[in-house]
Amino acid sequence: MQDSFFFPVQNSTFAPTVDGLYYFIFWISVFFLVLISTLMVIFMVKYRRIDGVEPEESPGHNTLLELSWSVLPALIVLVIFGWGFAGYVDMRSPPEEAYEINVTASMWQWNFRYPTGAVSDELHVPANTPVKLIMQSQDVVHSLFVPAFRVKQDVVPGRYTGVWFEALESGEFDLFCAEYCGKQHSDMITKVVVHTTDPASTDLANKPNFETWMADAADPIKDDEPLYESGKRIIKMLGCVNCHTDDGTKKVGPSFKGTFGTQQKLHNGETITVDENYIRQSILDPNSQIRAGFPPGQMSSFKGIIKDEWIDAVIAYFKHLKEE
Ligand code: HEC
Ligand SMILES: [Cu+2]
């Protein structure tokens, strides 16, 4: 698998069709650009006006030539249409047995939810398996774009949109938001991790196979460790760490370190205590209580994404950070 001059690696079953059609159009354009420009220059020189030479009478028209320069381009355009339409229909028709993943886009993050209950902020998919994404937006129009798969689809508030693909080889690939969605639009870059499905193997990128990853992600609360460790895993898994730190430094949002039990000022002048309920509400309805000094509307709700037990674990982690 190699990237080419125009394209990143081809890592989905769509990629050869998309690239093939692109190159077809590209080389036809190059051919006509050269043909037409060259003829133009030749004719300009050959038929230039020369003093004392009278223009010859026009020979009339050439039926064969005129028919062919109308019919040939029409045929080429039809080929392009047929090729593109077949590819489009294929891309719009996910196989029935496709593995379904729910996608939520919001300003400015992705959340991926799997049939097992697992949640992640990077997209994890099995190799050589059709995968269908069922996508919705919590706020504005976003667009999911995976260059290596050659798929791009808008994610719109108030309705589901879908896209499907079948990844070929395991590895990590870029996933972008391709619709300008506000100030931190560029934060919506994340990864697609393609896992092998071979239970006996960990692949080149040294990632666990899909089932192993899934088993771990579906149940982030491990019985054999303190609850706060699970909380730490969960804030990574959900991408909270893109905006919050646990070392006291301020990022997009306040650091989690040392805030539990303290009194803090809100945007509206009120003073609150950072306790279990405040944390829970901040996660489920972040805009109901905005910390003074932080812009509202940055964090989107994790309602329906985070589970109650996971919130417990996150709270345990807040308490642990207080003691540390
Ligand atoms: C896109 C950035 C972003 C992400 C992702 C994000 N937050 Fe926030 N968060 C903020 C901002 C900004 C604030 C401060 C404004 C406010 O209170 O809404 C905040 C406030 C909070 C607060 C209140 C903290 C305090 O000291 O007042 C908690 C608790 C919190 N977030 C938890 C989480 C958890 C848990 C996650 C992951 C499940 C998460 N956040 C993901 C940006 C983010
Ligand atoms: Cu976006």
Short mmCIF file of C-alpha atoms and ligand atoms in Angstrom, two decimals:
data_model
loop_
_atom_site.label_atom_id
_atom_site.label_comp_id
_atom_site.label_asym_id
_atom_site.label_seq_id
_atom_site.Cartn_x
_atom_site.Cartn_y
_atom_site.Cartn_z
CA MET A 1 0.00 0.00 0.00
CA GLN A 2 1.55 3.27 -1.17
CA ASP A 3 0.26 6.76 -1.52
CA SER A 4 0.54 8.27 -4.98
CA PHE A 5 1.17 11.79 -6.24
CA PHE A 6 -2.49 12.77 -6.04
CA PHE A 7 -3.90 10.37 -3.47
CA PRO A 8 -3.24 8.89 -0.06
CA VAL A 9 -3.06 5.09 0.29
CA GLN A 10 -5.97 3.15 -1.15
CA ASN A 11 -7.43 1.44 1.86
CA SER A 12 -11.02 0.66 0.97
CA THR A 13 -12.81 -1.27 -1.72
CA PHE A 14 -14.03 2.08 -3.14
CA ALA A 15 -10.60 3.53 -3.61
CA PRO A 16 -9.65 1.88 -6.94
CA THR A 17 -12.92 2.99 -8.59
CA VAL A 18 -12.68 6.55 -7.33
CA ASP A 19 -9.04 6.90 -8.31
CA GLY A 20 -9.57 5.14 -11.64
CA LEU A 21 -12.33 7.54 -12.63
CA TYR A 22 -10.30 10.49 -11.43
CA TYR A 23 -7.31 9.47 -13.55
CA PHE A 24 -9.56 8.79 -16.55
CA ILE A 25 -10.96 12.35 -16.38
CA PHE A 26 -7.53 13.75 -15.64
CA TRP A 27 -5.80 12.15 -18.63
CA ILE A 28 -8.65 13.00 -21.00
CA SER A 29 -8.35 16.61 -19.86
CA VAL A 30 -4.59 16.55 -20.36
CA PHE A 31 -5.05 15.03 -23.83
CA PHE A 32 -7.49 17.72 -24.95
CA LEU A 33 -5.55 20.52 -23.31
CA VAL A 34 -2.45 19.55 -25.28
CA LEU A 35 -4.36 18.84 -28.51
CA ILE A 36 -6.33 22.08 -28.50
CA SER A 37 -3.50 24.33 -27.34
CA THR A 38 -1.10 22.86 -29.89
CA LEU A 39 -3.55 23.19 -32.78
CA MET A 40 -4.34 26.70 -31.70
CA VAL A 41 -0.70 27.75 -31.82
CA ILE A 42 -0.12 25.98 -35.16
CA PHE A 43 -3.17 27.61 -36.72
CA MET A 44 -2.27 31.01 -35.33
CA VAL A 45 1.06 30.84 -37.08
CA LYS A 46 -0.10 29.11 -40.24
CA TYR A 47 -3.12 31.30 -40.89
CA ARG A 48 -1.78 34.61 -39.62
CA ARG A 49 -2.44 37.70 -41.71
CA ILE A 50 0.35 38.57 -44.10
CA ASP A 51 0.49 41.90 -45.92
CA GLY A 52 -0.30 41.52 -49.58
CA VAL A 53 -1.79 38.02 -49.26
CA GLU A 54 -5.55 37.85 -49.71
CA PRO A 55 -7.51 35.32 -47.57
CA GLU A 56 -8.52 32.22 -49.53
CA GLU A 57 -12.16 31.43 -49.88
CA SER A 58 -13.56 29.19 -47.13
CA PRO A 59 -13.80 25.54 -48.20
CA GLY A 60 -17.23 25.25 -46.52
CA HIS A 61 -17.72 22.68 -43.82
CA ASN A 62 -16.50 19.15 -43.10
CA THR A 63 -19.37 16.90 -42.05
CA LEU A 64 -17.24 14.00 -40.81
CA LEU A 65 -15.06 16.26 -38.68
CA GLU A 66 -18.02 18.10 -37.18
CA LEU A 67 -19.93 14.95 -36.40
CA SER A 68 -16.96 13.32 -34.76
CA TRP A 69 -16.16 16.27 -32.49
CA SER A 70 -19.75 16.26 -31.29
CA VAL A 71 -20.33 12.53 -30.98
CA LEU A 72 -16.99 11.54 -29.45
CA PRO A 73 -17.11 13.98 -26.51
CA ALA A 74 -20.74 12.97 -25.92
CA LEU A 75 -19.64 9.33 -25.69
CA ILE A 76 -16.78 10.20 -23.35
CA VAL A 77 -19.16 12.15 -21.11
CA LEU A 78 -21.55 9.19 -21.07
CA VAL A 79 -18.74 6.85 -20.05
CA ILE A 80 -17.82 9.22 -17.22
CA PHE A 81 -21.46 9.37 -16.15
CA GLY A 82 -21.92 5.58 -16.23
CA TRP A 83 -18.71 4.94 -14.33
CA GLY A 84 -19.45 7.63 -11.73
CA PHE A 85 -23.07 6.59 -11.33
CA ALA A 86 -22.19 2.93 -10.78
CA GLY A 87 -19.66 3.96 -8.13
CA TYR A 88 -22.17 6.31 -6.52
CA VAL A 89 -24.89 3.66 -6.32
CA ASP A 90 -22.38 1.26 -4.80
CA MET A 91 -21.37 3.84 -2.19
CA ARG A 92 -25.00 4.56 -1.34
CA SER A 93 -25.98 0.91 -0.86
CA PRO A 94 -24.50 -0.62 2.26
CA PRO A 95 -24.67 -4.43 2.37
CA GLU A 96 -27.31 -5.66 4.76
CA GLU A 97 -24.85 -7.50 6.99
CA ALA A 98 -22.69 -4.37 7.49
CA TYR A 99 -21.35 -3.74 10.99
CA GLU A 100 -23.18 -0.65 12.31
CA ILE A 101 -21.53 2.15 14.25
CA ASN A 102 -23.37 5.23 15.51
CA VAL A 103 -21.57 8.52 15.03
CA THR A 104 -22.26 11.78 16.82
CA ALA A 105 -20.53 14.93 15.64
CA SER A 106 -20.55 18.07 17.72
CA MET A 107 -18.48 21.22 18.05
CA TRP A 108 -15.72 20.02 18.05
CA GLN A 109 -15.46 16.32 18.50
CA TRP A 110 -16.50 12.92 17.20
CA ASN A 111 -18.05 10.13 19.24
CA PHE A 112 -18.38 6.62 17.95
CA ARG A 113 -20.73 4.14 19.61
CA TYR A 114 -20.62 0.42 18.90
CA PRO A 115 -23.26 -2.32 19.16
CA THR A 116 -21.49 -3.69 22.25
CA GLY A 117 -21.92 -0.41 24.14
CA ALA A 118 -18.32 0.65 23.64
CA VAL A 119 -17.66 4.33 22.94
CA SER A 120 -14.57 5.99 21.51
CA ASP A 121 -13.34 9.28 20.11
CA GLU A 122 -11.31 7.49 17.44
CA LEU A 123 -13.14 5.29 14.96
CA HIS A 124 -12.25 1.60 15.37
CA VAL A 125 -13.26 -0.76 12.57
CA PRO A 126 -12.51 -4.34 11.57
CA ALA A 127 -10.55 -4.92 8.35
CA ASN A 128 -12.19 -6.63 5.37
CA THR A 129 -15.67 -6.15 6.82
CA PRO A 130 -18.37 -3.83 5.52
CA VAL A 131 -18.99 -1.09 8.08
CA LYS A 132 -21.92 1.29 8.05
CA LEU A 133 -21.88 4.59 9.92
CA ILE A 134 -25.16 6.08 11.07
CA MET A 135 -24.39 9.69 11.73
CA GLN A 136 -26.01 12.64 13.43
CA SER A 137 -24.94 16.09 14.53
CA GLN A 138 -25.72 17.74 17.84
CA ASP A 139 -25.35 21.25 16.47
CA VAL A 140 -24.17 22.44 13.05
CA VAL A 141 -23.32 20.70 9.79
CA HIS A 142 -20.15 18.62 9.98
CA SER A 143 -18.74 16.25 7.40
CA LEU A 144 -16.99 12.95 7.97
CA PHE A 145 -14.04 12.51 5.62
CA VAL A 146 -11.62 9.58 5.50
CA PRO A 147 -9.24 10.22 2.60
CA ALA A 148 -7.72 6.72 2.66
CA PHE A 149 -11.21 5.23 2.22
CA ARG A 150 -12.35 7.87 -0.34
CA VAL A 151 -15.53 8.52 1.63
CA LYS A 152 -16.99 11.85 2.65
CA GLN A 153 -20.49 12.49 3.95
CA ASP A 154 -22.20 15.45 5.60
CA VAL A 155 -23.40 15.02 9.18
CA VAL A 156 -26.50 17.13 9.69
CA PRO A 157 -28.51 18.10 12.79
CA GLY A 158 -32.04 16.73 12.99
CA ARG A 159 -31.63 13.73 10.69
CA TYR A 160 -29.45 10.68 10.16
CA THR A 161 -27.02 10.44 7.30
CA GLY A 162 -25.09 7.31 6.46
CA VAL A 163 -21.96 6.13 4.78
CA TRP A 164 -20.37 2.73 4.42
CA PHE A 165 -17.00 1.29 3.46
CA GLU A 166 -14.91 -1.81 3.67
CA ALA A 167 -11.37 -1.17 4.87
CA LEU A 168 -8.65 -3.39 3.47
CA GLU A 169 -5.53 -3.38 5.59
CA SER A 170 -5.03 -2.70 9.27
CA GLY A 171 -3.37 0.50 10.42
CA GLU A 172 -4.17 4.07 11.38
CA PHE A 173 -5.64 6.62 8.98
CA ASP A 174 -6.74 10.25 9.25
CA LEU A 175 -10.37 11.17 9.79
CA PHE A 176 -11.32 14.82 9.27
CA CYS A 177 -14.31 17.08 9.55
CA ALA A 178 -14.58 18.50 6.04
CA GLU A 179 -17.19 21.18 6.69
CA TYR A 180 -16.08 24.40 8.36
CA CYS A 181 -18.01 24.23 11.62
CA GLY A 182 -16.63 27.04 13.74
CA LYS A 183 -13.51 28.29 15.44
CA GLN A 184 -12.04 24.94 16.48
CA HIS A 185 -13.09 23.10 13.32
CA SER A 186 -9.51 21.88 12.91
CA ASP A 187 -9.74 20.05 16.27
CA MET A 188 -12.04 17.57 14.61
CA ILE A 189 -9.14 15.61 13.23
CA THR A 190 -8.96 12.12 14.63
CA LYS A 191 -8.01 8.62 13.53
CA VAL A 192 -9.59 5.56 12.05
CA VAL A 193 -7.95 2.49 13.51
CA VAL A 194 -8.43 -0.54 11.29
CA HIS A 195 -7.93 -3.74 13.29
CA THR A 196 -7.28 -7.20 11.94
CA THR A 197 -10.06 -9.66 12.57
CA ASP A 198 -7.66 -12.55 12.87
CA PRO A 199 -7.99 -13.60 16.51
CA ALA A 200 -4.46 -14.99 16.57
CA SER A 201 -2.72 -11.85 15.43
CA THR A 202 -1.70 -8.42 16.48
CA ASP A 203 -0.90 -6.58 13.29
CA LEU A 204 1.94 -4.38 12.11
CA ALA A 205 0.83 -1.30 14.01
CA ASN A 206 0.85 -3.57 17.03
CA LYS A 207 -2.83 -3.06 17.66
CA PRO A 208 -4.96 -5.75 19.20
CA ASN A 209 -7.34 -7.52 16.86
CA PHE A 210 -10.84 -6.09 16.66
CA GLU A 211 -12.45 -8.44 19.13
CA THR A 212 -9.83 -7.87 21.80
CA TRP A 213 -10.07 -4.11 21.41
CA MET A 214 -13.85 -4.29 21.55
CA ALA A 215 -13.95 -6.45 24.66
CA ASP A 216 -11.75 -3.93 26.42
CA ALA A 217 -13.61 -0.86 25.18
CA ALA A 218 -17.09 -2.25 25.83
CA ASP A 219 -16.37 -2.52 29.50
CA PRO A 220 -13.97 0.21 30.62
CA ILE A 221 -14.71 -0.43 34.28
CA LYS A 222 -12.38 -3.19 35.42
CA ASP A 223 -13.18 -5.02 38.62
CA ASP A 224 -9.55 -5.61 39.49
CA GLU A 225 -8.53 -1.97 39.72
CA PRO A 226 -9.60 1.07 41.75
CA LEU A 227 -12.60 2.88 40.27
CA TYR A 228 -10.59 6.04 39.64
CA GLU A 229 -8.30 4.13 37.23
CA SER A 230 -11.38 3.25 35.21
CA GLY A 231 -12.38 6.93 35.33
CA LYS A 232 -9.01 7.87 33.93
CA ARG A 233 -9.48 5.38 31.09
CA ILE A 234 -12.97 6.75 30.39
CA ILE A 235 -11.92 10.39 30.05
CA LYS A 236 -9.33 9.26 27.49
CA MET A 237 -11.77 7.03 25.69
CA LEU A 238 -14.40 9.76 25.36
CA GLY A 239 -11.93 12.42 24.30
CA CYS A 240 -12.43 14.61 27.40
CA VAL A 241 -8.64 14.93 27.46
CA ASN A 242 -8.79 16.96 24.25
CA CYS A 243 -10.12 19.81 26.36
CA HIS A 244 -9.31 18.95 29.99
CA THR A 245 -6.04 18.05 31.68
CA ASP A 246 -5.39 16.25 34.95
CA ASP A 247 -2.24 18.17 35.82
CA GLY A 248 -3.67 21.60 36.66
CA THR A 249 -3.05 23.28 33.30
CA LYS A 250 -5.95 25.01 31.64
CA LYS A 251 -6.78 23.85 28.13
CA VAL A 252 -10.10 24.58 26.39
CA GLY A 253 -11.81 23.74 29.68
CA PRO A 254 -10.72 23.81 33.33
CA SER A 255 -8.28 21.17 34.55
CA PHE A 256 -9.78 18.34 36.59
CA LYS A 257 -6.96 18.48 39.08
CA GLY A 258 -7.70 19.75 42.55
CA THR A 259 -11.17 21.11 41.82
CA PHE A 260 -13.24 18.55 43.69
CA GLY A 261 -14.77 20.05 46.81
CA THR A 262 -13.68 23.60 45.96
CA GLN A 263 -15.93 26.59 45.47
CA GLN A 264 -15.96 28.07 42.00
CA LYS A 265 -17.54 31.11 40.37
CA LEU A 266 -19.91 30.67 37.47
CA HIS A 267 -20.46 32.90 34.45
CA ASN A 268 -23.65 34.29 36.00
CA GLY A 269 -21.94 35.32 39.23
CA GLU A 270 -23.21 32.40 41.30
CA THR A 271 -20.80 30.38 43.40
CA ILE A 272 -21.05 26.59 43.35
CA THR A 273 -19.27 23.71 45.02
CA VAL A 274 -17.67 21.17 42.73
CA ASP A 275 -19.40 18.05 44.04
CA GLU A 276 -20.84 14.87 42.56
CA ASN A 277 -23.97 16.57 41.26
CA TYR A 278 -22.12 19.48 39.74
CA ILE A 279 -19.79 17.12 37.84
CA ARG A 280 -22.66 14.96 36.67
CA GLN A 281 -24.61 17.95 35.46
CA SER A 282 -21.56 19.45 33.79
CA ILE A 283 -21.20 16.27 31.77
CA LEU A 284 -24.85 15.81 30.82
CA ASP A 285 -25.83 19.46 30.39
CA PRO A 286 -22.63 21.49 30.23
CA ASN A 287 -24.26 24.77 29.28
CA SER A 288 -26.48 24.88 32.35
CA GLN A 289 -23.52 25.91 34.49
CA ILE A 290 -20.63 27.71 32.87
CA ARG A 291 -17.43 28.28 34.82
CA ALA A 292 -16.40 31.93 34.92
CA GLY A 293 -13.47 32.56 32.58
CA PHE A 294 -14.48 29.82 30.14
CA PRO A 295 -16.52 30.46 27.02
CA PRO A 296 -19.97 28.86 26.93
CA GLY A 297 -20.97 26.42 24.22
CA GLN A 298 -17.57 24.74 23.91
CA MET A 299 -18.42 21.45 25.54
CA SER A 300 -21.32 19.46 24.15
CA SER A 301 -23.51 17.14 26.15
CA PHE A 302 -22.45 13.55 26.70
CA LYS A 303 -26.01 12.48 27.34
CA GLY A 304 -26.61 9.16 25.62
CA ILE A 305 -22.88 8.68 25.14
CA ILE A 306 -21.60 8.29 28.69
CA LYS A 307 -23.16 5.71 30.98
CA ASP A 308 -24.12 6.33 34.60
CA GLU A 309 -21.47 3.93 35.95
CA TRP A 310 -18.89 5.70 33.85
CA ILE A 311 -19.85 9.03 35.43
CA ASP A 312 -19.31 7.41 38.83
CA ALA A 313 -15.84 6.41 37.75
CA VAL A 314 -15.08 9.91 36.43
CA ILE A 315 -16.20 11.37 39.76
CA ALA A 316 -13.94 8.90 41.56
CA TYR A 317 -11.08 10.15 39.41
CA PHE A 318 -11.88 13.78 40.35
CA LYS A 319 -11.68 12.77 44.02
CA HIS A 320 -8.46 10.89 43.45
CA LEU A 321 -6.91 13.95 41.77
CA LYS A 322 -7.92 15.99 44.80
CA GLU A 323 -5.99 13.68 47.12
CA GLU A 324 -2.95 13.24 44.93
C1 HEC B 1 -14.57 20.43 23.29
C2 HEC B 1 -13.96 20.59 24.57
C3 HEC B 1 -14.48 19.78 25.73
C4 HEC B 1 -14.65 18.42 25.81
C5 HEC B 1 -14.38 17.37 24.73
C6 HEC B 1 -15.10 18.13 27.13
N1 HEC B 1 -15.21 19.30 27.84
FE1 HEC B 1 -15.78 19.47 29.77
N2 HEC B 1 -15.66 21.50 29.64
C7 HEC B 1 -15.24 22.21 28.55
C8 HEC B 1 -15.29 23.63 28.85
C9 HEC B 1 -14.90 24.76 27.91
C10 HEC B 1 -15.76 23.74 30.16
C11 HEC B 1 -15.99 25.05 30.96
C12 HEC B 1 -17.29 25.70 30.58
C13 HEC B 1 -18.45 24.94 31.12
O1 HEC B 1 -18.54 24.81 32.35
O2 HEC B 1 -19.25 24.44 30.33
C14 HEC B 1 -16.00 22.38 30.63
C15 HEC B 1 -16.45 22.06 31.89
C16 HEC B 1 -16.50 20.77 32.40
C17 HEC B 1 -16.78 20.47 33.77
C18 HEC B 1 -16.99 21.47 34.87
C19 HEC B 1 -15.64 21.61 35.47
C20 HEC B 1 -15.43 22.75 36.38
O3 HEC B 1 -14.34 22.76 36.99
O4 HEC B 1 -16.29 23.63 36.47
C21 HEC B 1 -16.71 19.11 33.90
C22 HEC B 1 -16.91 18.30 35.17
C23 HEC B 1 -16.40 18.59 32.60
N3 HEC B 1 -16.27 19.62 31.71
C24 HEC B 1 -16.27 17.24 32.34
C25 HEC B 1 -16.02 16.74 31.08
C26 HEC B 1 -15.97 15.33 30.79
C27 HEC B 1 -16.12 14.22 31.81
C28 HEC B 1 -15.74 15.22 29.46
C29 HEC B 1 -15.67 13.94 28.64
C30 HEC B 1 -16.74 13.01 28.84
C31 HEC B 1 -15.63 16.56 28.93
N4 HEC B 1 -15.80 17.46 29.94
C32 HEC B 1 -15.36 16.86 27.60
C33 HEC B 1 -14.81 21.68 27.35
C34 HEC B 1 -14.85 20.33 27.02
CU CU B 2 -17.01 19.81 12.27
#
